[in-house]
CSV table of C-alpha atoms in Angstrom, one decimal:
chain,number,residue,atom,x,y,z
G,1,MET,CA,-26.4,25.8,-8.8
G,2,THR,CA,-24.8,22.4,-7.8
G,3,MET,CA,-27.2,20.0,-6.5
G,4,ALA,CA,-26.8,19.1,-2.5
G,5,ILE,CA,-25.4,16.0,-1.5
G,6,PRO,CA,-28.4,13.7,-0.6
G,7,PHE,CA,-26.0,11.3,1.8
G,8,ALA,CA,-23.5,13.9,2.7
G,9,PRO,CA,-20.5,12.6,4.7
G,10,SER,CA,-19.3,14.3,7.9
G,11,ILE,CA,-15.9,15.4,6.6
G,12,VAL,CA,-14.1,18.2,8.4
G,13,GLN,CA,-10.9,17.8,6.3
G,14,GLU,CA,-10.1,20.2,3.5
G,15,ASP,CA,-7.7,18.1,1.7
G,16,PHE,CA,-7.1,14.6,0.9
G,17,LEU,CA,-3.2,13.8,1.5
G,18,SER,CA,-3.3,10.7,3.5
G,19,LEU,CA,-5.7,8.3,5.5
G,20,LYS,CA,-3.6,9.4,8.7
G,21,ASP,CA,-5.3,12.9,8.4
G,22,TYR,CA,-9.0,11.3,8.5
G,23,SER,CA,-10.7,9.6,11.6
G,24,THR,CA,-12.3,6.4,11.6
G,25,ASP,CA,-15.7,7.7,11.3
G,26,GLU,CA,-14.8,9.9,8.3
G,27,ILE,CA,-13.1,7.0,6.3
G,28,MET,CA,-16.1,5.0,7.0
G,29,ASP,CA,-18.2,8.1,5.7
G,30,LEU,CA,-16.6,8.0,2.5
G,31,LEU,CA,-16.6,4.2,2.2
G,32,ASN,CA,-20.6,4.3,2.7
G,33,LEU,CA,-21.0,7.2,0.3
G,34,ALA,CA,-18.9,5.3,-2.4
G,35,ILE,CA,-21.1,2.2,-2.0
G,36,GLU,CA,-24.1,4.8,-2.5
G,37,LEU,CA,-22.5,6.4,-5.5
G,38,LYS,CA,-21.8,3.0,-7.1
G,39,LYS,CA,-25.4,2.3,-7.2
G,40,PRO,CA,-26.8,2.3,-10.8
G,41,GLU,CA,-29.4,4.8,-10.0
G,42,ASN,CA,-26.8,7.2,-8.4
G,43,LYS,CA,-24.0,6.8,-11.1
G,44,TYR,CA,-24.9,10.2,-13.0
G,45,LEU,CA,-26.0,12.4,-10.1
G,46,PRO,CA,-24.8,15.9,-11.1
G,47,LEU,CA,-23.4,16.5,-7.7
G,48,LEU,CA,-20.4,18.6,-9.0
G,49,LYS,CA,-22.1,20.3,-11.9
G,50,GLY,CA,-20.1,23.1,-13.5
G,51,LYS,CA,-17.0,22.4,-11.5
G,52,VAL,CA,-13.5,21.8,-12.6
G,53,LEU,CA,-10.7,19.6,-11.2
G,54,GLY,CA,-7.4,20.3,-12.3
G,55,MET,CA,-4.8,16.8,-12.5
G,56,ILE,CA,-1.1,17.1,-12.3
G,57,PHE,CA,0.8,14.0,-13.3
G,58,GLU,CA,4.6,14.0,-12.8
G,59,LYS,CA,4.0,10.3,-13.0
G,60,SER,CA,2.5,8.0,-15.6
G,61,SER,CA,-1.1,6.5,-14.9
G,62,THR,CA,-3.9,4.6,-16.4
G,63,ARG,CA,-6.3,3.8,-13.2
G,64,THR,CA,-5.8,7.3,-11.7
G,65,ARG,CA,-6.4,9.3,-14.7
G,66,VAL,CA,-9.2,7.5,-16.2
G,67,SER,CA,-10.9,7.0,-12.8
G,68,PHE,CA,-10.8,10.6,-11.8
G,69,GLU,CA,-11.7,12.1,-15.2
G,70,ALA,CA,-14.5,9.7,-15.7
G,71,GLY,CA,-15.5,10.4,-12.1
G,72,MET,CA,-15.9,14.2,-12.8
G,73,LEU,CA,-17.7,13.6,-15.7
G,74,GLN,CA,-20.1,11.4,-14.5
G,75,LEU,CA,-20.9,13.9,-11.6
G,76,GLY,CA,-21.6,16.5,-14.0
G,77,GLY,CA,-18.2,18.4,-14.0
G,78,ASN,CA,-15.1,18.5,-15.8
G,79,ALA,CA,-11.4,17.3,-15.5
G,80,MET,CA,-8.5,18.8,-16.9
G,81,PHE,CA,-5.2,17.1,-17.6
G,82,LEU,CA,-1.9,18.8,-16.6
G,83,SER,CA,1.3,17.2,-17.6
G,84,SER,CA,4.2,18.5,-15.7
G,85,GLN,CA,6.0,18.8,-19.3
G,86,ASP,CA,3.6,21.2,-20.5
G,87,THR,CA,3.0,23.5,-17.6
G,88,GLN,CA,5.4,25.9,-16.1
G,89,ILE,CA,5.8,23.6,-12.9
G,90,GLY,CA,8.0,21.8,-15.4
G,91,ARG,CA,10.1,24.7,-16.3
G,92,GLY,CA,10.9,25.7,-12.4
G,93,GLU,CA,7.6,27.6,-11.3
G,94,THR,CA,7.2,26.9,-7.7
G,95,ILE,CA,4.7,24.8,-6.0
G,96,PRO,CA,3.3,27.7,-3.9
G,97,ASP,CA,3.0,30.0,-7.1
G,98,THR,CA,1.5,26.9,-8.9
G,99,GLY,CA,-0.9,26.6,-6.1
G,100,ARG,CA,-2.1,29.9,-6.0
G,101,VAL,CA,-2.4,30.6,-9.7
G,102,LEU,CA,-4.5,27.2,-10.3
G,103,SER,CA,-6.7,28.2,-7.3
G,104,GLY,CA,-8.3,30.9,-9.3
G,105,TYR,CA,-9.0,28.9,-12.1
G,106,LEU,CA,-10.2,25.5,-10.6
G,107,ASP,CA,-12.3,24.0,-8.1
G,108,GLY,CA,-10.1,21.1,-7.1
G,109,LEU,CA,-6.7,19.9,-7.7
G,110,MET,CA,-5.3,16.3,-7.9
G,111,ILE,CA,-1.6,15.6,-8.0
G,112,ARG,CA,0.2,12.4,-8.7
G,113,THR,CA,4.1,12.8,-7.9
G,114,PHE,CA,7.0,11.7,-6.4
G,115,HIS,CA,7.7,13.6,-2.9
G,116,GLN,CA,4.6,13.8,-0.3
G,117,SER,CA,6.3,17.2,0.7
G,118,VAL,CA,5.1,18.4,-2.9
G,119,VAL,CA,1.7,17.5,-1.9
G,120,GLN,CA,1.8,19.2,1.2
G,121,GLU,CA,3.2,21.9,0.0
G,122,LEU,CA,0.7,22.6,-3.0
G,123,ALA,CA,-2.1,22.2,-0.4
G,124,ASP,CA,-0.6,24.5,2.1
G,125,PHE,CA,-0.7,27.5,-0.5
G,126,SER,CA,-3.8,26.3,-2.4
G,127,SER,CA,-7.2,27.8,-1.6
G,128,ILE,CA,-9.0,24.8,-3.1
G,129,PRO,CA,-9.0,21.1,-2.0
G,130,VAL,CA,-6.0,19.1,-3.0
G,131,ILE,CA,-6.0,15.2,-3.3
G,132,ASN,CA,-3.0,13.0,-3.4
G,133,GLY,CA,-3.1,10.5,-6.4
G,134,LEU,CA,0.1,9.0,-5.4
G,135,THR,CA,3.4,10.1,-3.9
G,136,ASP,CA,6.4,7.8,-2.7
G,137,ASP,CA,5.0,7.7,0.4
G,138,PHE,CA,1.2,7.1,0.2
G,139,HIS,CA,-1.5,6.0,-2.2
G,140,PRO,CA,-4.5,7.1,-0.3
G,141,CYS,CA,-7.1,6.6,-3.2
G,142,GLN,CA,-5.8,3.3,-3.8
G,143,VAL,CA,-6.5,2.1,-0.3
G,144,LEU,CA,-9.8,3.7,0.3
G,145,ALA,CA,-10.8,1.6,-2.9
G,146,ASP,CA,-9.4,-1.5,-1.5
G,147,LEU,CA,-11.3,-0.9,1.8
G,148,MET,CA,-14.4,-0.4,-0.2
G,149,THR,CA,-13.8,-3.8,-2.0
G,150,VAL,CA,-13.0,-5.6,1.3
G,151,LEU,CA,-16.3,-4.0,3.1
G,152,GLU,CA,-18.4,-5.0,-0.2
G,153,HIS,CA,-17.0,-8.6,0.0
G,154,PHE,CA,-17.2,-9.4,3.7
G,155,GLY,CA,-19.9,-6.9,5.0
G,156,THR,CA,-17.5,-5.5,7.7
G,157,LEU,CA,-13.9,-4.5,8.1
G,158,LYS,CA,-12.9,-4.6,11.7
G,159,GLY,CA,-11.4,-7.8,12.9
G,160,LYS,CA,-10.5,-9.1,9.5
G,161,LYS,CA,-6.8,-9.7,8.7
G,162,MET,CA,-4.9,-8.7,5.8
G,163,ALA,CA,-1.8,-10.0,4.5
G,164,TYR,CA,0.5,-7.9,2.4
G,165,ILE,CA,3.4,-9.7,0.7
G,166,GLY,CA,6.2,-7.7,-1.1
G,167,ASP,CA,7.9,-4.3,-1.1
G,168,GLY,CA,7.5,-1.9,1.8
G,169,ASN,CA,6.5,0.8,-0.5
G,170,ASN,CA,3.8,3.4,-0.6
G,171,MET,CA,1.1,0.8,-0.7
G,172,ALA,CA,2.2,-1.2,2.6
G,173,ASN,CA,2.4,2.4,4.2
G,174,SER,CA,-1.1,3.3,3.0
G,175,LEU,CA,-2.4,-0.4,3.7
G,176,MET,CA,-1.2,-0.3,7.4
G,177,ILE,CA,-2.6,3.1,8.0
G,178,GLY,CA,-5.9,2.3,6.5
G,179,ALA,CA,-6.1,-0.8,8.3
G,180,ALA,CA,-5.4,0.5,11.5
G,181,LYS,CA,-8.0,3.1,11.1
G,182,VAL,CA,-10.8,0.7,10.5
G,183,GLY,CA,-9.7,-1.8,12.9
G,184,MET,CA,-8.4,-4.5,10.4
G,185,ASP,CA,-5.4,-6.4,11.2
G,186,ILE,CA,-2.5,-6.4,8.9
G,187,SER,CA,0.7,-8.5,8.6
G,188,VAL,CA,3.2,-7.3,6.1
G,189,ALA,CA,5.9,-9.7,4.8
G,190,SER,CA,9.0,-8.1,3.1
G,191,PRO,CA,12.6,-9.1,2.6
G,192,ALA,CA,14.7,-7.2,5.5
G,193,ALA,CA,16.2,-4.7,3.0
G,194,TYR,CA,12.8,-3.7,1.7
G,195,ALA,CA,10.5,-3.7,4.8
G,196,PRO,CA,8.4,-0.5,5.6
G,197,THR,CA,10.4,2.1,7.4
G,198,ALA,CA,10.5,2.1,11.3
G,199,LYS,CA,8.8,5.6,10.9
G,200,MET,CA,5.7,4.4,9.1
G,201,VAL,CA,5.4,1.1,11.2
G,202,ALA,CA,5.5,3.4,14.2
G,203,LEU,CA,2.9,5.5,12.8
G,204,ALA,CA,0.5,2.7,12.0
G,205,LYS,CA,1.0,1.3,15.5
G,206,ASP,CA,0.2,4.5,17.2
G,207,ILE,CA,-3.0,4.5,15.3
G,208,ALA,CA,-3.8,0.8,15.9
G,209,GLN,CA,-3.6,1.3,19.8
G,210,TYR,CA,-7.0,3.3,19.4
G,211,THR,CA,-8.7,0.8,17.2
G,212,GLY,CA,-7.3,-2.5,18.4
G,213,SER,CA,-5.9,-3.6,15.2
G,214,LYS,CA,-2.7,-5.6,15.3
G,215,ILE,CA,0.2,-4.6,13.0
G,216,GLU,CA,2.8,-7.3,12.4
G,217,ILE,CA,6.2,-6.8,10.3
G,218,THR,CA,7.6,-10.2,9.2
G,219,GLU,CA,10.2,-11.6,6.8
G,220,SER,CA,8.0,-14.9,6.6
G,221,PRO,CA,5.0,-15.0,3.8
G,222,GLU,CA,3.6,-18.0,5.2
G,223,GLN,CA,3.4,-16.3,8.6
G,224,ALA,CA,2.0,-13.3,7.2
G,225,VAL,CA,-0.8,-15.2,5.2
G,226,ALA,CA,-1.4,-17.7,8.1
G,227,GLY,CA,-5.4,-16.9,8.8
G,228,SER,CA,-5.9,-14.0,6.5
G,229,ASP,CA,-9.0,-12.9,4.9
G,230,VAL,CA,-7.2,-10.9,2.2
G,231,VAL,CA,-4.1,-11.6,0.5
G,232,TYR,CA,-2.5,-8.4,-1.3
G,233,THR,CA,0.5,-8.0,-3.1
G,234,ASP,CA,1.9,-5.2,-5.4
G,235,VAL,CA,5.0,-5.1,-8.0
G,236,TRP,CA,8.8,-5.6,-6.7
G,237,ALA,CA,10.0,-2.6,-8.6
G,238,SER,CA,7.8,0.5,-8.5
G,239,MET,CA,7.9,3.5,-11.1
G,240,GLY,CA,11.4,5.0,-10.8
G,241,GLN,CA,12.9,1.8,-9.5
G,242,GLU,CA,13.4,0.1,-12.9
G,243,GLN,CA,17.1,0.1,-12.7
G,244,GLU,CA,16.8,-2.2,-9.5
G,245,THR,CA,14.7,-4.6,-11.3
G,246,ILE,CA,17.1,-7.2,-11.6
G,247,GLU,CA,18.5,-6.7,-7.8
G,248,ARG,CA,15.0,-6.6,-6.5
G,249,LEU,CA,14.0,-9.9,-8.4
G,250,GLN,CA,16.9,-11.8,-6.6
G,251,HIS,CA,16.0,-10.3,-3.1
G,252,PHE,CA,12.3,-11.1,-3.5
G,253,GLN,CA,12.5,-15.0,-4.4
G,254,GLY,CA,10.1,-16.6,-2.0
G,255,PHE,CA,7.6,-13.7,-1.8
G,256,GLN,CA,5.6,-14.5,-4.9
G,257,VAL,CA,1.8,-15.0,-4.0
G,258,ASN,CA,1.1,-18.5,-5.6
G,259,GLU,CA,-1.2,-21.5,-5.0
G,260,GLU,CA,1.1,-22.9,-2.4
G,261,LEU,CA,1.4,-19.8,-0.2
G,262,VAL,CA,-2.5,-19.0,-0.4
G,263,LYS,CA,-2.9,-22.6,1.1
G,264,HIS,CA,-2.0,-20.8,4.5
G,265,ALA,CA,-5.0,-18.2,4.1
G,266,ASN,CA,-8.6,-18.7,5.3
G,267,GLU,CA,-10.6,-20.8,2.6
G,268,ASP,CA,-12.7,-17.8,1.8
G,269,TYR,CA,-9.9,-15.2,1.4
G,270,ILE,CA,-9.7,-12.8,-1.4
G,271,PHE,CA,-6.9,-11.8,-3.6
G,272,MET,CA,-6.2,-8.1,-4.3
G,273,HIS,CA,-3.3,-6.2,-6.4
G,274,CYS,CA,-3.3,-2.5,-7.1
G,275,LEU,CA,-2.4,-3.0,-10.6
G,276,PRO,CA,-0.5,-3.2,-12.9
G,277,ALA,CA,0.7,-6.7,-12.2
G,278,HIS,CA,4.0,-8.3,-13.6
G,279,ARG,CA,2.6,-11.9,-14.1
G,280,GLU,CA,4.7,-14.6,-12.9
G,281,GLU,CA,6.7,-12.3,-10.7
G,282,GLU,CA,5.2,-11.2,-7.6
G,283,VAL,CA,2.0,-13.0,-8.4
G,284,THR,CA,0.9,-16.1,-10.5
G,285,THR,CA,-1.6,-15.9,-13.3
G,286,ALA,CA,-3.4,-18.7,-11.7
G,287,ILE,CA,-4.1,-16.5,-8.7
G,288,LEU,CA,-4.8,-13.4,-10.7
G,289,GLU,CA,-7.5,-15.2,-12.7
G,290,GLY,CA,-8.4,-17.4,-10.2
G,291,PRO,CA,-11.8,-17.7,-8.2
G,292,HIS,CA,-10.6,-15.8,-5.1
G,293,SER,CA,-9.4,-12.7,-6.9
G,294,VAL,CA,-11.1,-9.4,-6.8
G,295,ILE,CA,-8.6,-7.2,-8.6
G,296,PHE,CA,-11.1,-6.1,-11.3
G,297,GLN,CA,-13.7,-5.0,-8.6
G,298,GLU,CA,-11.2,-3.3,-6.8
G,299,ALA,CA,-10.0,-1.6,-10.0
G,300,GLU,CA,-13.4,-0.3,-10.7
G,301,ASN,CA,-13.8,0.7,-7.2
G,302,ARG,CA,-11.3,3.6,-7.7
G,303,LEU,CA,-13.9,5.2,-9.6
G,304,HIS,CA,-16.4,5.1,-7.0
G,305,ALA,CA,-14.0,5.8,-3.8
G,306,GLN,CA,-12.5,8.7,-6.0
G,307,LYS,CA,-16.2,10.2,-6.6
G,308,ALA,CA,-16.8,10.0,-2.8
G,309,VAL,CA,-13.7,12.0,-2.3
G,310,LEU,CA,-14.3,14.5,-4.9
G,311,VAL,CA,-18.1,15.1,-3.7
G,312,ALA,CA,-17.4,15.1,0.1
G,313,LEU,CA,-14.4,18.0,-0.6
G,314,MET,CA,-15.8,19.9,-3.6
G,315,GLY,CA,-19.4,19.5,-3.1
G,316,ASP,CA,-21.8,21.9,-1.6
G,317,LYS,CA,-21.7,21.7,2.1
């Protein structure tokens, strides 16, 4: 018998595909649950005893695989690694067929893939919860851990300002949405050719009008960082963009997070990076290893935030 959740969050969602689907209260419930599960006395609560999570990987991973697998084990369940090269999905079995078959074996599915449409289709045809471990559009698990880290450090989210410096990628998209949902301000600085899409900016601004969050898109890293509480960056060339590295290095000159840039931030700012980092490219080692860096607390929080998602979706209601 699975143990009941002693601090059950009020989550009405069946899947975890993007933070845009979650209300502010639901996100805060997940964050508070994650903080509870992080406490040493709650680390090994068997809230998912006997349950199995399938993990489909079409993109390689360190943090996603290890944190989900360790999280399921700590919760008393099991996790099963499913490489696309080793399953029929890699030989042409359709997503709907895969979802319906795996629903008969598992209690939940996490997928790390390229297209958001694949995650959505898998959720549509699965009768078990589906979790987005990363797509080219969104990375909600990472941003949930990021928000948890900011909340732990400052004690609040609303009214804090985040500066994101770099590519308008899945991290920029999810950070804009996550910030807007919890009432944080966010300024995104990217070269014009690599800014977040108009569609994603419009989505974040639509959410922000209900929470009072401010969304800014600029080509000036200094403007973005000015008065910020959080300085965040990511690699300039993500997985699948390796062939663009040289071109991107040229476009992103002037967008490095370094000691000169962070002078524009608040004195008590924190530095964040979703990792892995390309040291001396998007950020200097001095910043990564400096007193304002919380990157390893942030990385650890992937475990706790994802455990909260797993418990909320797969635990007894």
